[in-house]
Coordinates of C-alpha atoms in Angstrom, one line a residue:
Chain A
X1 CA -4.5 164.0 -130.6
X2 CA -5.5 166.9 -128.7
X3 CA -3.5 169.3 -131.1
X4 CA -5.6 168.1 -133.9
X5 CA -8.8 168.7 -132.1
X6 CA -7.5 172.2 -131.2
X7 CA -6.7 172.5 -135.0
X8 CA -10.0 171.6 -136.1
X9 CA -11.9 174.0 -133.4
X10 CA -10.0 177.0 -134.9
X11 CA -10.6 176.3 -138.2
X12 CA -14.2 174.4 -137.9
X13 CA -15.7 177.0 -140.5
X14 CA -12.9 176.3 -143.4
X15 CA -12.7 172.5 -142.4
X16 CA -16.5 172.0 -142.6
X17 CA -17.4 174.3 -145.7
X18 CA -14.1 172.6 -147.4
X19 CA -15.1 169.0 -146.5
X20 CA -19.1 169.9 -148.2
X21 CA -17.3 171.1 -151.1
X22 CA -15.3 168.5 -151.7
X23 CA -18.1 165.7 -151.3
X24 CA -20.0 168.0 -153.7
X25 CA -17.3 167.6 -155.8
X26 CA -17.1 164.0 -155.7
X27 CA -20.9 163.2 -155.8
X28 CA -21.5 165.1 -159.0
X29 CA -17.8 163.1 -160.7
X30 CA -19.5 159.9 -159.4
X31 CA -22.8 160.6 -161.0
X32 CA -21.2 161.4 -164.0
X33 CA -19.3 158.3 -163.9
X34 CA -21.8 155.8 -162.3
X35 CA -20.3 155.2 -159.4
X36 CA -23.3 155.4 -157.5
X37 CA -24.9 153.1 -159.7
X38 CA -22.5 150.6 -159.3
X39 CA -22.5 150.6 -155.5
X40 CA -26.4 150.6 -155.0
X41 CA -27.0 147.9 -157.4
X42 CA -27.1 145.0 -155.0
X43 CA -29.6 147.0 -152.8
X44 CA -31.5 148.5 -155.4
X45 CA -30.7 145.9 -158.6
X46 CA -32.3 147.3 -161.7
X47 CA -33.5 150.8 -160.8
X48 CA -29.8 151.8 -160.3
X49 CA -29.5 151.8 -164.1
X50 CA -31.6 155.4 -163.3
X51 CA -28.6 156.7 -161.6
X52 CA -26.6 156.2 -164.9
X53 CA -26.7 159.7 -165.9
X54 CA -25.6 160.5 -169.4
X55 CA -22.5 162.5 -169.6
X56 CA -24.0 165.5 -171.4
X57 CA -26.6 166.1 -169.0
X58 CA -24.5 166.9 -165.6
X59 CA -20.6 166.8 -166.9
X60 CA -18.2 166.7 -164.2
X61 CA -16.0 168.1 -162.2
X62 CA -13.1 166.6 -163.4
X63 CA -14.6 167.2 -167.6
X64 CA -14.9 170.7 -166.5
X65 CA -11.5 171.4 -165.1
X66 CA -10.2 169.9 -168.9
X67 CA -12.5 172.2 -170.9
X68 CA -11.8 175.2 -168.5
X69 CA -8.0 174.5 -169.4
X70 CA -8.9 174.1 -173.0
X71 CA -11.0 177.0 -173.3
X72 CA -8.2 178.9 -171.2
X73 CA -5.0 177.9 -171.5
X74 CA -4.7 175.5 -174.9
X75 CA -7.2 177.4 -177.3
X76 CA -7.6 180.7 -175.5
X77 CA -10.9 181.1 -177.2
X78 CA -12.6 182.2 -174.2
X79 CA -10.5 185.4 -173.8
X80 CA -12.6 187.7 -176.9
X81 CA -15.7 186.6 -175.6
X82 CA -14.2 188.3 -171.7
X83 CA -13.2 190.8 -173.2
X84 CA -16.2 192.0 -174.8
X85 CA -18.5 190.9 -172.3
X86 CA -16.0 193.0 -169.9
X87 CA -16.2 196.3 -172.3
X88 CA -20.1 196.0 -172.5
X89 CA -20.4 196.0 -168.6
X90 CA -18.1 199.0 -168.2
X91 CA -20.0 200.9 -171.0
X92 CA -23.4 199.8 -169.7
X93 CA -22.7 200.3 -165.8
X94 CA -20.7 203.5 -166.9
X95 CA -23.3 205.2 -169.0
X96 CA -25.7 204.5 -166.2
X97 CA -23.3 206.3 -163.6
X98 CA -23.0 209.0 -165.6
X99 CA -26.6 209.1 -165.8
X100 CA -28.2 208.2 -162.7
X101 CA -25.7 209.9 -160.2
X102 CA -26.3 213.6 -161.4
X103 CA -30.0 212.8 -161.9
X104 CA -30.0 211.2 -158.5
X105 CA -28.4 213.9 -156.6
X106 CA -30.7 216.7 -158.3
X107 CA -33.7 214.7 -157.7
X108 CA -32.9 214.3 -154.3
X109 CA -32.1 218.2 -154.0
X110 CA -35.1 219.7 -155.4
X111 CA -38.6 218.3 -154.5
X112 CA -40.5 219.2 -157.2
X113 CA -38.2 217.4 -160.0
X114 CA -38.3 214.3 -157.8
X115 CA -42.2 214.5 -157.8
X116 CA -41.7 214.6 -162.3
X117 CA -39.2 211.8 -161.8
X118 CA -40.3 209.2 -159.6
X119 CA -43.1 207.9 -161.3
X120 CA -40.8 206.8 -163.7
X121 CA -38.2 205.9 -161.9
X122 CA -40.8 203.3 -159.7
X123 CA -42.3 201.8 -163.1
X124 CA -38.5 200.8 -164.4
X125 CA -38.1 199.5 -160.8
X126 CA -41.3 197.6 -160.6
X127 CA -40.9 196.0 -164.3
X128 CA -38.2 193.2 -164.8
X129 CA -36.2 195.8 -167.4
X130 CA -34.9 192.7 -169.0
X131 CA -38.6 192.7 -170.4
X132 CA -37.6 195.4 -172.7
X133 CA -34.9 193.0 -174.5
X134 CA -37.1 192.2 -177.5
X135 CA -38.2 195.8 -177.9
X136 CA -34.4 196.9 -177.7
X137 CA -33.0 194.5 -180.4
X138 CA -36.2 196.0 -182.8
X139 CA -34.4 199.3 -181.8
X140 CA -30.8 198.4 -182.1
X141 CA -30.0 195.3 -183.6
X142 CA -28.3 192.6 -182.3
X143 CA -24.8 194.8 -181.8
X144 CA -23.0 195.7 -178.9
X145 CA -25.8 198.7 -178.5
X146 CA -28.5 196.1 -176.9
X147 CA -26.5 195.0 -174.4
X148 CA -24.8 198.0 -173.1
X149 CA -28.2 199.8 -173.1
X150 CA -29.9 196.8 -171.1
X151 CA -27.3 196.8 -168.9
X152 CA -28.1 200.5 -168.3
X153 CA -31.4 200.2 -167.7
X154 CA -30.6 197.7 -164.9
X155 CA -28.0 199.4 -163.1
X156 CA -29.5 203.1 -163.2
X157 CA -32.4 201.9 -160.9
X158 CA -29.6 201.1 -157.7
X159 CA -27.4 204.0 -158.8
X160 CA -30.4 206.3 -159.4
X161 CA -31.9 205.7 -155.7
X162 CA -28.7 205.5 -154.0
X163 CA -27.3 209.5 -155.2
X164 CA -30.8 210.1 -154.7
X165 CA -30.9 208.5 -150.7
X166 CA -27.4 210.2 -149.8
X167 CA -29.1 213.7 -150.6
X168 CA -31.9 213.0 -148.7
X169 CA -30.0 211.6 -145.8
X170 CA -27.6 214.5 -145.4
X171 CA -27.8 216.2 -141.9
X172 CA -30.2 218.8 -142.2
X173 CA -28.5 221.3 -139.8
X174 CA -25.0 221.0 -141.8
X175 CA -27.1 222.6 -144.4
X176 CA -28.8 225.1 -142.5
X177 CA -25.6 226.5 -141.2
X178 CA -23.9 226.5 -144.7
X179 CA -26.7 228.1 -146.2
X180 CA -26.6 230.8 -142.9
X181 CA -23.4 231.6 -143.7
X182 CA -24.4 232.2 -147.6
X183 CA -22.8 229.0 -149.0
X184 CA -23.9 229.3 -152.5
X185 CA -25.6 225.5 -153.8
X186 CA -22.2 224.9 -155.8
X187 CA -20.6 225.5 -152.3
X188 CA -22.8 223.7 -150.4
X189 CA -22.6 220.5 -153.2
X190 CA -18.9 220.4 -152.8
X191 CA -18.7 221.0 -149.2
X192 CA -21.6 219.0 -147.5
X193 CA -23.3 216.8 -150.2
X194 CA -20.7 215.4 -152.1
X195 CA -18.1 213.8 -148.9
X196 CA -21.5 212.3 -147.2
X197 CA -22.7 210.8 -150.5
X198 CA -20.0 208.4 -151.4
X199 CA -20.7 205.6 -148.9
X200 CA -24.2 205.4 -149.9
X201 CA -23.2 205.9 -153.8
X202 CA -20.6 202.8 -153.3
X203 CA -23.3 200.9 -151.7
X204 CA -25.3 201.2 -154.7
X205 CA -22.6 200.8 -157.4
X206 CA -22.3 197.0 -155.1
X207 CA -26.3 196.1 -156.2
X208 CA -25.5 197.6 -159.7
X209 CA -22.9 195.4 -160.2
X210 CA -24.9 192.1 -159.8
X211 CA -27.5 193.8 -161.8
X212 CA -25.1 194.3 -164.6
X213 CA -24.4 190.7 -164.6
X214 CA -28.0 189.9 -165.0
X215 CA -27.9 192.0 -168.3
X216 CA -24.3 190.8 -169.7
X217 CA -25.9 186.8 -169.5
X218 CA -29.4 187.9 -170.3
X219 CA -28.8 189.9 -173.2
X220 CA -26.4 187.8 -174.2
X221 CA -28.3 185.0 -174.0
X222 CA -31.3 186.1 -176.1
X223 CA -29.3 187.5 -179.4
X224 CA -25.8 188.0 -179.4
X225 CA -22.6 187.0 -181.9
X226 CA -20.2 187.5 -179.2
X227 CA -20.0 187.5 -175.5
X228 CA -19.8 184.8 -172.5
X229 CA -23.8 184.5 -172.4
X230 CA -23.3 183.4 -175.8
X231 CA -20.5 181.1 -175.6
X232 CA -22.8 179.8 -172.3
X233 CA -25.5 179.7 -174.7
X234 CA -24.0 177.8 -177.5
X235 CA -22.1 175.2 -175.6
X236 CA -26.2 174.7 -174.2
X237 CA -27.5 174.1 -177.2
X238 CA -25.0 171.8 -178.8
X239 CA -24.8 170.1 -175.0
X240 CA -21.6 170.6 -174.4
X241 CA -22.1 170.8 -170.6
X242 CA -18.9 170.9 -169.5
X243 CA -18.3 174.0 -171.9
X244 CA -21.4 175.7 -170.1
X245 CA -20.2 175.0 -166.7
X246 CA -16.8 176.9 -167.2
X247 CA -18.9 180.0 -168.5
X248 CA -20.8 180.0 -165.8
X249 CA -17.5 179.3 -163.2
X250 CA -16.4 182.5 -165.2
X251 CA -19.0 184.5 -164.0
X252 CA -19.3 183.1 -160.1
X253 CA -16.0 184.1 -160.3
X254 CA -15.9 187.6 -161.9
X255 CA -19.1 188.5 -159.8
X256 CA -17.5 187.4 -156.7
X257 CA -14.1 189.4 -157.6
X258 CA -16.1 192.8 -158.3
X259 CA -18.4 192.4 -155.8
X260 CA -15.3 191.8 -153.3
X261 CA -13.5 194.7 -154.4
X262 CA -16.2 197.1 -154.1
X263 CA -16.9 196.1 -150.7
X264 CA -13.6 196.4 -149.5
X265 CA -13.2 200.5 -150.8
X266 CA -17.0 200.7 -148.7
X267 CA -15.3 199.4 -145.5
X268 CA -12.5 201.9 -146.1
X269 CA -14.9 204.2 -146.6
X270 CA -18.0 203.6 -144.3
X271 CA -16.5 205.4 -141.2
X272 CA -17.6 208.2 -143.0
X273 CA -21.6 207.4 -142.6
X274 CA -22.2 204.1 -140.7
X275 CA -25.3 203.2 -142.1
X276 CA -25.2 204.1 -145.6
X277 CA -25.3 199.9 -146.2
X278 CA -28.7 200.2 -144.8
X279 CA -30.6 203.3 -146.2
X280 CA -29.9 202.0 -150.0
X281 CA -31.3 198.9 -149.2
Chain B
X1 CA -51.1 224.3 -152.2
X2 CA -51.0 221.3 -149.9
X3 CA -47.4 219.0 -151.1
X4 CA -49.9 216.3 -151.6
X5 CA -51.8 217.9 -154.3
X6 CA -48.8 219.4 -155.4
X7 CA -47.4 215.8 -155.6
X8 CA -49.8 214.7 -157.9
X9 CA -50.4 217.7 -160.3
X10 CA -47.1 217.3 -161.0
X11 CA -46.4 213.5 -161.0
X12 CA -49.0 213.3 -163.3
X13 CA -48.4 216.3 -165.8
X14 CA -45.3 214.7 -166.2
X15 CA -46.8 210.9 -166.9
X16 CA -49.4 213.2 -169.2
X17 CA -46.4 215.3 -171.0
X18 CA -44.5 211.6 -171.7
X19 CA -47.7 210.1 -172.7
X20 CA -48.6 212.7 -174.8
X21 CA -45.2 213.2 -176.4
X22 CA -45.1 209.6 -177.5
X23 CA -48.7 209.6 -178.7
X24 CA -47.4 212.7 -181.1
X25 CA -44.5 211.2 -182.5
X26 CA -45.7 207.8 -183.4
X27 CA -46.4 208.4 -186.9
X28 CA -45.2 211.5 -187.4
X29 CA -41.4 211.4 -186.2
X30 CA -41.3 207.6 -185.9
X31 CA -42.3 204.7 -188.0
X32 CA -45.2 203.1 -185.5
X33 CA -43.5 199.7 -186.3
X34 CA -40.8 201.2 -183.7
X35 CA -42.6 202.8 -181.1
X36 CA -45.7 202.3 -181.0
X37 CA -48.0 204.3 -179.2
X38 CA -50.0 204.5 -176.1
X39 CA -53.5 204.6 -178.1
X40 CA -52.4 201.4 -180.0
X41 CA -50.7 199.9 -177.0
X42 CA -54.4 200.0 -175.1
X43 CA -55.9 199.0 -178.5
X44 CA -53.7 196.3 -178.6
X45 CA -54.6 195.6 -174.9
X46 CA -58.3 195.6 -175.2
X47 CA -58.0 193.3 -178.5
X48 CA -56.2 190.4 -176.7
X49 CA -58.6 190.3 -173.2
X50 CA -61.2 190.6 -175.5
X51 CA -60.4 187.7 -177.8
X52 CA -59.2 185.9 -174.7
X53 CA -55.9 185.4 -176.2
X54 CA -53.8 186.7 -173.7
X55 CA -55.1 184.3 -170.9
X56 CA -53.3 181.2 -171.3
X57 CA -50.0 183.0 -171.8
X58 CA -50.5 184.8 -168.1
X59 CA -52.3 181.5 -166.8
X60 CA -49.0 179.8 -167.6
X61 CA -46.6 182.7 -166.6
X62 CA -48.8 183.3 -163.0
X63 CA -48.1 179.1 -162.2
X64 CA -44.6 179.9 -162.7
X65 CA -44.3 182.4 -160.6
X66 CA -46.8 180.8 -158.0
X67 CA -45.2 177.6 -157.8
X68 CA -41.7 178.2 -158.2
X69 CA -41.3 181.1 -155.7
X70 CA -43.8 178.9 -153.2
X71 CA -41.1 176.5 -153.5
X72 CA -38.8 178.3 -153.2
X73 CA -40.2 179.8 -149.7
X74 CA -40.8 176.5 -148.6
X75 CA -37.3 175.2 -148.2
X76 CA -35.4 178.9 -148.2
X77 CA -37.2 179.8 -145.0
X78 CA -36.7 176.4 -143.0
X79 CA -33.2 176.3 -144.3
X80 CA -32.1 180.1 -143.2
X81 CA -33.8 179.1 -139.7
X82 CA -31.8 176.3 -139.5
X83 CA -28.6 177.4 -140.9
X84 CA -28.9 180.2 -139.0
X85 CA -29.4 178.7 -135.8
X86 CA -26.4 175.9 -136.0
X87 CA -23.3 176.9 -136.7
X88 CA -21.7 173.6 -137.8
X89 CA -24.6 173.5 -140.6
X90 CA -24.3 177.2 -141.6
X91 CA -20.3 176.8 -142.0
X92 CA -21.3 173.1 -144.4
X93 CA -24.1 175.3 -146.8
X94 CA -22.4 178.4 -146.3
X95 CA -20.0 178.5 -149.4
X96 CA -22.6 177.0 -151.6
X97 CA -25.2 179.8 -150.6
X98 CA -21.9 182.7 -151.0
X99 CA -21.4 181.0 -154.5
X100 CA -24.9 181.3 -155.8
X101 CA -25.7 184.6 -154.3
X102 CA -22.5 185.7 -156.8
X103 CA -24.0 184.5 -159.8
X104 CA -27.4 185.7 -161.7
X105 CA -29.4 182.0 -161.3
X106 CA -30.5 183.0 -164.5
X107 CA -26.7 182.2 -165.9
X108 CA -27.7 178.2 -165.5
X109 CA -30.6 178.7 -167.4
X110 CA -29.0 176.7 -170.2
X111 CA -28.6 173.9 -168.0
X112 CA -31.7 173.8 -166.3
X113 CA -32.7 173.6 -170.2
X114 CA -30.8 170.6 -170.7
X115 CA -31.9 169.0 -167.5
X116 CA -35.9 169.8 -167.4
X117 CA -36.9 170.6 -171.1
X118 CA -38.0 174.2 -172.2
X119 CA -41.8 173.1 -170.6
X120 CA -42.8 174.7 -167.8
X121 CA -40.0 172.5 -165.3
X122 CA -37.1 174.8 -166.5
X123 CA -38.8 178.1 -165.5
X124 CA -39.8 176.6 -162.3
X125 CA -36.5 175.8 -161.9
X126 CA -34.7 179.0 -162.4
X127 CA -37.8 180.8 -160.6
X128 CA -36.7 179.2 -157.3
X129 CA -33.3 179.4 -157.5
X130 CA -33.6 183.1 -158.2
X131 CA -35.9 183.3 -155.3
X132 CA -34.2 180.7 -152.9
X133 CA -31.4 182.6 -152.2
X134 CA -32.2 185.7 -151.1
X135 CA -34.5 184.2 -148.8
X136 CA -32.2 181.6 -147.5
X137 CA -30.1 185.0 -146.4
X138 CA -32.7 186.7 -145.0
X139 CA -33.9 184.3 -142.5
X140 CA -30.3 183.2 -141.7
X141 CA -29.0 186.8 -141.1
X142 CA -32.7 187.6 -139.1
X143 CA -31.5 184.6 -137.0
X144 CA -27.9 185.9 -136.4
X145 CA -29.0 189.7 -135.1
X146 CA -31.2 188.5 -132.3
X147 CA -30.5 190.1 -129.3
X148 CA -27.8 188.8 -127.3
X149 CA -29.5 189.9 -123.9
X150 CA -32.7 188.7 -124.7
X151 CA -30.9 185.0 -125.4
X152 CA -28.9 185.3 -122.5
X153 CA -31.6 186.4 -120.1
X154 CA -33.7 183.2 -121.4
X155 CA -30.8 180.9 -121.0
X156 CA -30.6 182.3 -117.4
X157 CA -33.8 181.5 -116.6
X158 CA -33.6 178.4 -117.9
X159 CA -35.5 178.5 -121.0
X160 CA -35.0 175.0 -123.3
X161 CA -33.6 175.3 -126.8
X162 CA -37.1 175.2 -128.4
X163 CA -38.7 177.6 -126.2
X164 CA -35.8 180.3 -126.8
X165 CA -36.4 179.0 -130.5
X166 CA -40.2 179.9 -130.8
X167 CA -40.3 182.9 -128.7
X168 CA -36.9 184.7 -129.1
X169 CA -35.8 184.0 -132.5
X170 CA -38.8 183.3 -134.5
X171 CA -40.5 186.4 -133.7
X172 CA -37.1 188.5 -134.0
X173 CA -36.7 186.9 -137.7
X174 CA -40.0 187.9 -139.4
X175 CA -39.1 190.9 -140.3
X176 CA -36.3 189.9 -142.2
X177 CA -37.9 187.3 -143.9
X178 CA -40.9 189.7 -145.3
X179 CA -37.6 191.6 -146.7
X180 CA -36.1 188.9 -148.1
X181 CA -39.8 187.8 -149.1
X182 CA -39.8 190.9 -151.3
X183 CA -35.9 190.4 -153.1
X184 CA -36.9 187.0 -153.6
X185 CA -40.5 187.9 -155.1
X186 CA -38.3 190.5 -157.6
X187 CA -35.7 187.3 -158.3
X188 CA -38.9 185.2 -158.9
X189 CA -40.5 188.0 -161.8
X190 CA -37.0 187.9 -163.4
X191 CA -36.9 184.3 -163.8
X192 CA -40.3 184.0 -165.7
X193 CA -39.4 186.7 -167.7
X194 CA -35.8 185.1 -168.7
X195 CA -36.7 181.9 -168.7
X196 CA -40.0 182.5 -170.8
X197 CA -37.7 184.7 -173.1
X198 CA -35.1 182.5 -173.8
X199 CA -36.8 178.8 -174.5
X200 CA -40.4 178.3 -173.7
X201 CA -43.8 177.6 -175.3
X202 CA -46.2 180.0 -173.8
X203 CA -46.2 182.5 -171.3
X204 CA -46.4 186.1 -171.0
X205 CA -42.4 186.1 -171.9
X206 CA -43.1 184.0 -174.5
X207 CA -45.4 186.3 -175.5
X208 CA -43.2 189.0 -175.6
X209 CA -40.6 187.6 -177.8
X210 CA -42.6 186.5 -180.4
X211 CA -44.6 190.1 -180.7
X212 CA -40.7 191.1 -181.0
X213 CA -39.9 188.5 -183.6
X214 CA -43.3 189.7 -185.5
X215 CA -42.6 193.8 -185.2
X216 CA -46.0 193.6 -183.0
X217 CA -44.7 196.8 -181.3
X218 CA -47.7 197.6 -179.1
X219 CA -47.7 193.5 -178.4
X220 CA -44.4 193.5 -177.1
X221 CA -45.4 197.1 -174.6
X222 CA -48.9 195.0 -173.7
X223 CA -46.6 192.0 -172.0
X224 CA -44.2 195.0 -170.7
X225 CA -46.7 196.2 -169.0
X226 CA -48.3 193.0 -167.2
X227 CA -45.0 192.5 -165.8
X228 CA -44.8 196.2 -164.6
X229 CA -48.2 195.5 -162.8
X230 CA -47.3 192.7 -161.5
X231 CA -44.2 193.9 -160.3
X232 CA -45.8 196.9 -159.0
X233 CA -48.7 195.0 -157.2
X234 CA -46.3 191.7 -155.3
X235 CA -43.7 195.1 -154.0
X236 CA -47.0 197.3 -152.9
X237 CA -48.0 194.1 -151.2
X238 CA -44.9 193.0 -149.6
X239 CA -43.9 196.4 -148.4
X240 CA -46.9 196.7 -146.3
X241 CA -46.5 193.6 -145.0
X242 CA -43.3 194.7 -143.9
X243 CA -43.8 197.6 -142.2
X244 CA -46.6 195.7 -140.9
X245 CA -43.9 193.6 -139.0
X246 CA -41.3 196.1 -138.6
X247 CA -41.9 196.6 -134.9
X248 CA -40.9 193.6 -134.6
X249 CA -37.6 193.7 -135.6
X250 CA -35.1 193.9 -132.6
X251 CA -34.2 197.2 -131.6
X252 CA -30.5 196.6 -132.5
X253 CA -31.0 196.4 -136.0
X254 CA -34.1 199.1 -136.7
X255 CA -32.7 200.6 -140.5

């Protein structure tokens, strides 16, 4: 007895958060199912017919776990939608890398471009970007385009203002005594900027990522032929809800996994500057 | 010259110089339908507070976001307090708070569709979740980087769990909420702009998509520009609120 209790102390955390899950789990099967109806009727007699919730409106855990092994396994018609929805959030978050890092670190360099820039830079940060989606689609159709160029515009804010922190957080005197020595800015870039800017640039690739998300479902959702926002979408409108419910697994899950892997390379990293985690945020 | 003048003479040639480019080349390098221009996009402006238009659409988009991130407030900041002070109920929400922070709220959209209609329930529905979250984790994390010496100094002297409570950890914790105050006001202008995009009735979203649907160019920059306002207006707010507070966070964790 006392070895169980020992057990459970060690692993209170895992027990407890297991043990929610699972009732989770079994509350939403039993709604699905009427279970609850069924046991409150003696108490509550005819108002538990309320708690007979129609299949299509919550699925369930168990009509989920079929339809994710469909959709997976037996069909395998989830895979092009992954796929695409994959390429567009490299292009997107790519382009915006490519992009927002070099503009970043100049901006942060020189004071009088970051004086041109910012203006801009805090009106695209102010405005839900995703506001642009209509204007975009007049632009570029309903292609592949509209979503990797949404994504960009959401992901070049964190990138943007995380090249442009790690510039302005570099020592001060580690530039003064490179320049004293006559480090050209080429020298000095490679030397000094460049090492103490990749905590804080990793840092910002982390918000980017959950803001690429935002523009894979949202753009997606609003006019696409392909993609997991549109599956998501589809299987909504023809209330298939257990269809739904596996797209959006699909994306808890890939968020999670990138989000994970780009905070482990920061921890390998973050010796280098402790507090880069801070100054982007 | 002074940096501050210097500042703005050129912040705003360069708003001036982007202005006027895009005046130029609406019409002459681009079919207005496109682009637009600033002229028409103020024109355009004018025309729908003038005909009174535009007010229902923001009447219905401001409830929205009034109601649905004063929800959200309501239960995120009692709920991080709490979660944050008792470790058997943080480890119980914990994984559910981990699993929606992964996922845009925005994704159940669909659902919340399903479940609430495409009135004005499903976009209060998505506004607090979006919102909730990042809230929830504030006031939780505010909770968990109080000061270990200040807690075990007030323990000594024999301070009860309600006192350390109100004068320890509350005080410690506002200035993580008013951060997580101003995520969850960001969350809560992307939900009303989703939500009003993808099914709705009215709303400055609403708005939006239909001047899109219609090739209203300088329509669809009009509703662009309330949000950017907005936007601009709830982070000026929040942020001075913030560093209004900011002494008050515990020296431990000063960014």
């Amino acid at each position: 007895m006392n070895g169980a209790r020992a057990f459970y102390r060690r692993n209170e955390r895992l027990i407890l958060g297991l043990a929610m899950i699972a009732l989770f789990l079994i509350f939403w099967e039993g709604l699905s199912r009427g279970w609850w109806a069924d046991l409150l009727r003696p108490l509550i007699r005819s108002s538990a017919d309320k708690l007979k919730i129609k299949h299509i409106f919550v699925s369930s855990p168990t009509a989920v776990a079929v339809a994710a092994w469909r959709l997976y396994v037996v069909t395998g018609e989830i895979w092009p939608h992954l796929a695409i929805s994959g390429l567009e959030l490299v292009a997107g978050l790519g382009s915006a890398i490519l992009v927002g890092i070099p503009l970043g670190l100049a901006t942060g360099r020189y004071r009088l471009l970051s004086y041109a820039v910012e203006p801009f830079m805090a009106a695209l940060n102010a405005t839900p970007q995703v506001a642009f989606l209509p204007l975009i689609i007049l632009w570029m159709g309903t292609g592949y385009g509209t979503r990797v160029f949404i994504i960009f515009l959401l992901t070049i804010i964190p990138i943007f203002i995380s090249a442009f922190a790690a510039v302005r957080t570099v020592d001060a005197r580690l530039l003064k005594v490179a320049a004293s020595f006559g480090a050209s800015e080429g020298f000095l870039f490679r030397s000094v900027v460049a090492p103490g800017s990749v905590p804080f640039l990793l840092a910002g690739l982390r918000l980017a990522i959950g803001r690429a998300m935002i523009g894979i479902v949202v753009g997606e959702l609003y006019g696409s032929a392909i993609g997991l926002g549109l599956m998501i979408n589809r299987a909504g409108s023809t209330f298939q809800t257990d269809t739904v419910f596996v797209g959006v697994m699909t994306i808890i899950f890939a968020g999670m996994a990138l989000t994970e892997l780009v905070s482990r390379i920061e921890t390998r990293v973050e010796i280098w500057r402790p507090n880069a985690r801070d100054a982007v945020q | 010259m002074r940096p501050s003048v210097e500042k703005a003479i050129i912040s705003g040639g360069s708003l001036a110089l982007f202005l006027g480019i895009w005046e130029y080349s609406c019409g002459r390098l681009v079919d207005p339908m496109f682009l637009s221009s600033p002229s028409r996009v103020v024109a355009a402006g004018v025309d729908l507070v003038r005909t009174g238009e535009i007010w229902p659409d923001v009447l219905v988009s401001a409830n929205e976001f009034i109601w649905g991130y004063l929800a959200a407030v309501a239960v995120a900041i009692p709920l991080g307090l709490f979660i944050g002070w008792n470790r058997r109920a943080q480890y119980m929400v914990q994984p559910f708070i981990d699993v929606m922070n992964a996922v845009p709220r925005i994704t159940f959209l669909p659902i919340l569709v399903i479940w609430f209609g495409i009135g004005i329930w499903s976009k209060l529905a998505v506004v607090f979740l979006g919102a909730v979250i990042p809230v929830t984790i504030a006031a939780y994390s505010g909770v968990k980087t109080n000061e270990a010496r200040f807690l075990r100094v007030a323990r000594s002297f024999g301070a009860s769990g309600f006192k350390i409570f109100t004068s320890i950890i509350l005080p410690g914790t506002v200035p993580f909420i008013f951060t997580g105050l101003k995520y969850g006001a960001g969350r809560a202008l992307l939900g009303v702009v989703v939500g009003e995009l993808y099914a709705s009735t009215a709303g400055v979203g609403h708005m939006i998509a239909e001047a899109g649907n219609t090739l209203q160019t300088d329509v669809v920059f009009v509703g662009v520009l309330i949000f950017t306002v907005t936007g601009l207006v709830i982070n000026g707010l929040l942020d001075r609120i913030e560093k209004r507070f900011e002494r008050w966070r515990p020296a431990g964790a000063r960014q």
